[in-house]
Amino acid sequence: NAGVMQNPRHLVRRRGQEARLRCSPMKGHSHVYWYRQLPEEGLKFMVYLQKENIIDESGMPKERFSAEFPKEGPSILRIQQVVRGDSAAYFCASSPQRPGHSTDEQYFGPGTRLTVT
Amino acid sequence: AQSVTQLDSHVSVSEGTPVLLRCNYSSSYSPSLFWYVQHPNKGLQLLLKYTSAATLVKGINGFEAEFKKSETSFHLTKPSAHMSDAAEYFCVVTFSGTYKYIFGTGTRLKVLA
């Protein structure tokens, strides 16, 4: 069973461009979470999605950031008009069960390292 | 509010000596606790987890951690460090019925030859 896949692994964007980060959850997982890791910090929760639904986006910046998890295909984290402060590692995680279930452990992907120049 | 504190940002040990990475949490509820390891430019790998069963948890690669409720601690230990253990380690707390993993700021472990 392949793990959580993220691509690209490294992404360089100039200020003002758009960044699209993709996450394919593990097979059979229908819950996806995005986290951001700023330099020298731990990961911070951004958003929780199920297929076609955003469950909790309380950790997302109010502007320029959006996420989706369509019925078919990977989850996408989209950052419009990137700024230098968006430079970070973005990790996706997936889980097989609804939160609170005994097997709700999150499995993390390798991350996408975004650099804004 | 729930939080987790990793007391040391950097730890250096000699190969073959014990490892201790400290983690304290604050919570009004019974937590689930995890330790993850992140090797350079790699993703997060789960080392071990505590979910209200045995308080001494054994993980992969010889690591273990003990949940001490009275001290609100979940320190990670290994009897003998190996060069391949050099990495960043994150203590994570979450709570039953929630999905937001709360990460510590990480401890970078250096293993000296």
Short mmCIF file of N, CA and C in Angstrom, two decimals, chain B:
data_model
loop_
_atom_site.label_atom_id
_atom_site.label_comp_id
_atom_site.label_asym_id
_atom_site.label_seq_id
_atom_site.Cartn_x
_atom_site.Cartn_y
_atom_site.Cartn_z
N ALA B 1 -6.15 25.69 27.39
CA ALA B 1 -5.80 25.35 26.02
C ALA B 1 -4.78 24.22 26.03
N GLN B 2 -4.88 23.39 25.00
CA GLN B 2 -3.94 22.28 24.91
C GLN B 2 -2.65 22.76 24.25
N SER B 3 -1.54 22.26 24.78
CA SER B 3 -0.25 22.63 24.20
C SER B 3 0.76 21.54 24.50
N VAL B 4 1.86 21.59 23.79
CA VAL B 4 2.93 20.64 24.03
C VAL B 4 4.26 21.39 23.97
N THR B 5 5.13 21.09 24.90
CA THR B 5 6.42 21.76 25.00
C THR B 5 7.55 20.75 24.91
N GLN B 6 8.43 20.98 23.98
CA GLN B 6 9.66 20.19 23.91
C GLN B 6 10.75 21.05 24.51
N LEU B 7 11.32 20.56 25.58
CA LEU B 7 12.15 21.38 26.43
C LEU B 7 13.52 21.70 25.84
N ASP B 8 13.96 20.89 24.90
CA ASP B 8 15.29 21.09 24.32
C ASP B 8 15.17 21.22 22.82
N SER B 9 15.70 22.29 22.27
CA SER B 9 15.66 22.43 20.82
C SER B 9 16.76 21.61 20.15
N HIS B 10 17.87 21.40 20.85
CA HIS B 10 18.98 20.60 20.33
C HIS B 10 19.48 19.68 21.43
N VAL B 11 19.78 18.43 21.04
CA VAL B 11 20.39 17.47 21.95
C VAL B 11 21.53 16.78 21.21
N SER B 12 22.68 16.71 21.85
CA SER B 12 23.83 15.99 21.27
C SER B 12 24.21 14.84 22.18
N VAL B 13 24.40 13.67 21.61
CA VAL B 13 24.84 12.50 22.37
C VAL B 13 25.92 11.80 21.57
N SER B 14 26.72 11.03 22.26
CA SER B 14 27.72 10.20 21.57
C SER B 14 27.07 8.89 21.16
N GLU B 15 27.55 8.35 20.07
CA GLU B 15 27.04 7.07 19.61
C GLU B 15 27.22 6.02 20.72
N GLY B 16 26.17 5.23 20.95
CA GLY B 16 26.24 4.20 21.97
C GLY B 16 25.77 4.65 23.35
N THR B 17 25.52 5.93 23.52
CA THR B 17 25.04 6.43 24.82
C THR B 17 23.53 6.64 24.77
N PRO B 18 22.90 6.75 25.96
CA PRO B 18 21.43 6.87 25.97
C PRO B 18 20.93 8.20 25.41
N VAL B 19 19.71 8.14 24.90
CA VAL B 19 19.04 9.32 24.38
C VAL B 19 17.84 9.64 25.26
N LEU B 20 17.66 10.92 25.58
CA LEU B 20 16.47 11.39 26.30
C LEU B 20 15.99 12.67 25.63
N LEU B 21 14.79 12.62 25.07
CA LEU B 21 14.17 13.81 24.48
C LEU B 21 12.91 14.10 25.30
N ARG B 22 12.82 15.32 25.80
CA ARG B 22 11.77 15.62 26.77
C ARG B 22 10.56 16.29 26.13
N CYS B 23 9.40 15.93 26.66
CA CYS B 23 8.15 16.48 26.15
C CYS B 23 7.17 16.60 27.30
N ASN B 24 6.59 17.79 27.46
CA ASN B 24 5.51 18.00 28.42
C ASN B 24 4.29 18.53 27.70
N TYR B 25 3.13 18.18 28.20
CA TYR B 25 1.90 18.64 27.56
C TYR B 25 1.00 19.26 28.61
N SER B 26 0.08 20.05 28.16
CA SER B 26 -0.95 20.57 29.06
C SER B 26 -2.30 20.30 28.43
N SER B 27 -3.19 19.80 29.25
CA SER B 27 -4.51 19.45 28.73
C SER B 27 -5.47 19.20 29.88
N SER B 28 -6.71 19.50 29.64
CA SER B 28 -7.76 19.20 30.61
C SER B 28 -8.37 17.83 30.35
N TYR B 29 -7.98 17.22 29.23
CA TYR B 29 -8.59 15.97 28.82
C TYR B 29 -7.53 14.88 28.72
N SER B 30 -7.98 13.67 28.55
CA SER B 30 -7.04 12.57 28.36
C SER B 30 -6.47 12.66 26.96
N PRO B 31 -5.19 12.77 26.86
CA PRO B 31 -4.59 12.96 25.54
C PRO B 31 -4.20 11.66 24.86
N SER B 32 -4.02 11.75 23.57
CA SER B 32 -3.24 10.78 22.82
C SER B 32 -1.92 11.48 22.49
N LEU B 33 -0.85 10.76 22.61
CA LEU B 33 0.47 11.36 22.42
C LEU B 33 1.28 10.54 21.43
N PHE B 34 2.04 11.24 20.62
CA PHE B 34 2.82 10.60 19.57
C PHE B 34 4.23 11.20 19.57
N TRP B 35 5.15 10.40 19.09
CA TRP B 35 6.47 10.91 18.70
C TRP B 35 6.67 10.58 17.23
N TYR B 36 7.07 11.63 16.48
CA TYR B 36 7.40 11.46 15.07
C TYR B 36 8.87 11.84 14.87
N VAL B 37 9.47 11.23 13.88
CA VAL B 37 10.84 11.57 13.50
C VAL B 37 10.84 12.09 12.07
N GLN B 38 11.66 13.10 11.83
CA GLN B 38 11.78 13.67 10.48
C GLN B 38 13.25 13.73 10.11
N HIS B 39 13.64 12.91 9.15
CA HIS B 39 15.00 12.98 8.64
C HIS B 39 15.07 14.09 7.59
N PRO B 40 16.26 14.63 7.36
CA PRO B 40 16.38 15.78 6.46
C PRO B 40 15.68 15.55 5.11
N ASN B 41 14.86 16.52 4.76
CA ASN B 41 14.13 16.50 3.49
C ASN B 41 13.25 15.26 3.31
N LYS B 42 12.85 14.70 4.41
CA LYS B 42 11.95 13.54 4.35
C LYS B 42 10.66 13.87 5.09
N GLY B 43 9.68 12.99 4.95
CA GLY B 43 8.42 13.18 5.65
C GLY B 43 8.51 12.74 7.09
N LEU B 44 7.39 12.74 7.75
CA LEU B 44 7.32 12.38 9.16
C LEU B 44 7.03 10.89 9.29
N GLN B 45 7.80 10.26 10.15
CA GLN B 45 7.59 8.83 10.41
C GLN B 45 7.16 8.66 11.86
N LEU B 46 6.11 7.89 12.08
CA LEU B 46 5.64 7.65 13.43
C LEU B 46 6.59 6.70 14.14
N LEU B 47 7.08 7.14 15.30
CA LEU B 47 7.92 6.28 16.13
C LEU B 47 7.09 5.44 17.09
N LEU B 48 6.15 6.11 17.76
CA LEU B 48 5.30 5.41 18.72
C LEU B 48 4.13 6.30 19.10
N LYS B 49 3.13 5.68 19.74
CA LYS B 49 1.97 6.45 20.18
C LYS B 49 1.40 5.88 21.47
N TYR B 50 0.85 6.78 22.26
CA TYR B 50 0.15 6.43 23.49
C TYR B 50 -1.31 6.81 23.33
N THR B 51 -2.19 5.81 23.60
CA THR B 51 -3.62 6.11 23.47
C THR B 51 -4.39 5.51 24.65
N SER B 52 -3.90 5.71 25.85
CA SER B 52 -4.55 5.34 27.12
C SER B 52 -4.50 3.85 27.42
N ALA B 53 -3.62 3.14 26.80
CA ALA B 53 -3.40 1.74 27.17
C ALA B 53 -2.20 1.71 28.13
N ALA B 54 -1.23 0.87 27.87
CA ALA B 54 -0.05 0.80 28.74
C ALA B 54 0.69 2.12 28.75
N THR B 55 1.19 2.51 29.92
CA THR B 55 1.86 3.80 30.02
C THR B 55 3.27 3.78 29.45
N LEU B 56 3.88 2.61 29.38
CA LEU B 56 5.18 2.49 28.73
C LEU B 56 4.95 1.97 27.31
N VAL B 57 5.33 2.80 26.37
CA VAL B 57 5.05 2.49 24.97
C VAL B 57 6.36 2.18 24.24
N LYS B 58 6.39 1.08 23.57
CA LYS B 58 7.57 0.73 22.77
C LYS B 58 7.30 1.04 21.31
N GLY B 59 8.33 1.63 20.67
CA GLY B 59 8.17 2.00 19.28
C GLY B 59 9.19 1.31 18.40
N ILE B 60 9.38 1.91 17.24
CA ILE B 60 10.32 1.33 16.28
C ILE B 60 11.74 1.78 16.59
N ASN B 61 12.69 1.04 16.05
CA ASN B 61 14.12 1.41 16.15
C ASN B 61 14.61 1.53 17.58
N GLY B 62 14.00 0.79 18.50
CA GLY B 62 14.49 0.76 19.87
C GLY B 62 14.04 1.91 20.75
N PHE B 63 13.21 2.78 20.24
CA PHE B 63 12.71 3.90 21.04
C PHE B 63 11.54 3.48 21.92
N GLU B 64 11.41 4.13 23.05
CA GLU B 64 10.25 3.95 23.89
C GLU B 64 9.95 5.25 24.62
N ALA B 65 8.73 5.36 25.13
CA ALA B 65 8.32 6.56 25.85
C ALA B 65 7.39 6.15 26.97
N GLU B 66 7.43 6.91 28.05
CA GLU B 66 6.58 6.63 29.20
C GLU B 66 5.63 7.79 29.45
N PHE B 67 4.35 7.48 29.50
CA PHE B 67 3.35 8.48 29.81
C PHE B 67 3.25 8.61 31.34
N LYS B 68 3.50 9.82 31.84
CA LYS B 68 3.40 10.07 33.29
C LYS B 68 2.37 11.17 33.49
N LYS B 69 1.19 10.76 33.90
CA LYS B 69 0.10 11.72 34.04
C LYS B 69 0.39 12.75 35.12
N SER B 70 0.98 12.30 36.22
CA SER B 70 1.24 13.21 37.33
C SER B 70 2.24 14.30 36.95
N GLU B 71 3.10 14.00 36.00
CA GLU B 71 4.10 14.97 35.56
C GLU B 71 3.74 15.59 34.21
N THR B 72 2.63 15.18 33.66
CA THR B 72 2.20 15.59 32.30
C THR B 72 3.37 15.52 31.33
N SER B 73 4.04 14.37 31.34
CA SER B 73 5.22 14.22 30.49
C SER B 73 5.10 12.97 29.62
N PHE B 74 5.85 12.99 28.54
CA PHE B 74 5.90 11.85 27.61
C PHE B 74 7.29 11.88 26.97
N HIS B 75 8.29 11.61 27.77
CA HIS B 75 9.67 11.70 27.30
C HIS B 75 10.05 10.48 26.45
N LEU B 76 10.84 10.73 25.44
CA LEU B 76 11.30 9.68 24.51
C LEU B 76 12.70 9.25 24.90
N THR B 77 12.92 7.94 24.95
CA THR B 77 14.23 7.43 25.33
C THR B 77 14.67 6.31 24.39
N LYS B 78 15.99 6.12 24.38
CA LYS B 78 16.58 4.99 23.66
C LYS B 78 17.87 4.64 24.41
N PRO B 79 18.11 3.39 24.69
CA PRO B 79 19.27 3.01 25.52
C PRO B 79 20.61 3.35 24.87
N SER B 80 20.66 3.23 23.53
CA SER B 80 21.95 3.37 22.87
C SER B 80 21.76 4.05 21.52
N ALA B 81 22.31 5.24 21.37
CA ALA B 81 22.11 6.00 20.14
C ALA B 81 22.93 5.42 18.99
N HIS B 82 22.34 5.53 17.81
CA HIS B 82 23.01 5.11 16.58
C HIS B 82 23.12 6.33 15.68
N MET B 83 24.14 6.32 14.83
CA MET B 83 24.32 7.47 13.94
C MET B 83 23.07 7.77 13.13
N SER B 84 22.36 6.73 12.75
CA SER B 84 21.16 6.92 11.92
C SER B 84 20.00 7.56 12.68
N ASP B 85 20.15 7.72 14.00
CA ASP B 85 19.10 8.37 14.78
C ASP B 85 19.14 9.90 14.66
N ALA B 86 20.20 10.42 14.07
CA ALA B 86 20.30 11.87 13.93
C ALA B 86 19.16 12.38 13.05
N ALA B 87 18.33 13.24 13.60
CA ALA B 87 17.13 13.71 12.91
C ALA B 87 16.43 14.72 13.81
N GLU B 88 15.27 15.17 13.36
CA GLU B 88 14.43 16.04 14.19
C GLU B 88 13.26 15.22 14.70
N TYR B 89 12.95 15.41 15.97
CA TYR B 89 11.92 14.64 16.63
C TYR B 89 10.82 15.58 17.11
N PHE B 90 9.58 15.19 16.82
CA PHE B 90 8.44 15.99 17.21
C PHE B 90 7.54 15.22 18.16
N CYS B 91 7.18 15.87 19.25
CA CYS B 91 6.18 15.35 20.17
C CYS B 91 4.83 15.95 19.74
N VAL B 92 3.82 15.13 19.71
CA VAL B 92 2.51 15.57 19.20
C VAL B 92 1.44 15.14 20.19
N VAL B 93 0.47 16.02 20.43
CA VAL B 93 -0.65 15.68 21.30
C VAL B 93 -1.95 15.91 20.55
N THR B 94 -2.90 15.06 20.80
CA THR B 94 -4.24 15.26 20.30
C THR B 94 -5.20 14.66 21.32
N PHE B 95 -6.46 14.85 21.11
CA PHE B 95 -7.44 14.46 22.10
C PHE B 95 -8.58 13.72 21.44
N SER B 96 -9.14 12.80 22.18
CA SER B 96 -10.19 11.95 21.65
C SER B 96 -11.31 12.81 21.04
N GLY B 97 -11.69 12.46 19.83
CA GLY B 97 -12.76 13.21 19.18
C GLY B 97 -12.29 14.41 18.41
N THR B 98 -11.00 14.69 18.45
CA THR B 98 -10.47 15.81 17.68
C THR B 98 -9.46 15.30 16.66
N TYR B 99 -9.12 16.15 15.74
CA TYR B 99 -8.22 15.75 14.66
C TYR B 99 -7.03 16.68 14.53
N LYS B 100 -7.03 17.77 15.28
CA LYS B 100 -5.92 18.70 15.14
C LYS B 100 -4.74 18.19 15.94
N TYR B 101 -3.75 17.76 15.23
CA TYR B 101 -2.53 17.40 15.90
C TYR B 101 -1.83 18.70 16.35
N ILE B 102 -1.39 18.71 17.60
CA ILE B 102 -0.66 19.87 18.11
C ILE B 102 0.79 19.46 18.26
N PHE B 103 1.63 20.12 17.49
CA PHE B 103 3.04 19.74 17.43
C PHE B 103 3.88 20.58 18.38
N GLY B 104 4.87 19.94 18.98
CA GLY B 104 5.92 20.70 19.64
C GLY B 104 6.82 21.33 18.58
N THR B 105 7.75 22.14 19.04
CA THR B 105 8.63 22.85 18.12
C THR B 105 9.79 22.00 17.63
N GLY B 106 9.90 20.80 18.16
CA GLY B 106 10.91 19.87 17.66
C GLY B 106 12.20 19.89 18.46
N THR B 107 12.87 18.74 18.48
CA THR B 107 14.20 18.61 19.07
C THR B 107 15.11 18.00 18.01
N ARG B 108 16.18 18.71 17.71
CA ARG B 108 17.14 18.20 16.73
C ARG B 108 18.18 17.37 17.46
N LEU B 109 18.24 16.09 17.14
CA LEU B 109 19.18 15.17 17.78
C LEU B 109 20.42 15.02 16.91
N LYS B 110 21.55 15.25 17.53
CA LYS B 110 22.84 15.06 16.86
C LYS B 110 23.55 13.90 17.54
N VAL B 111 24.08 12.99 16.75
CA VAL B 111 24.80 11.84 17.30
C VAL B 111 26.25 11.93 16.87
N LEU B 112 27.12 11.97 17.85
CA LEU B 112 28.55 12.15 17.61
C LEU B 112 29.26 10.81 17.56
N ALA B 113 30.18 10.68 16.62
CA ALA B 113 30.92 9.42 16.48
C ALA B 113 31.93 9.25 17.61
#
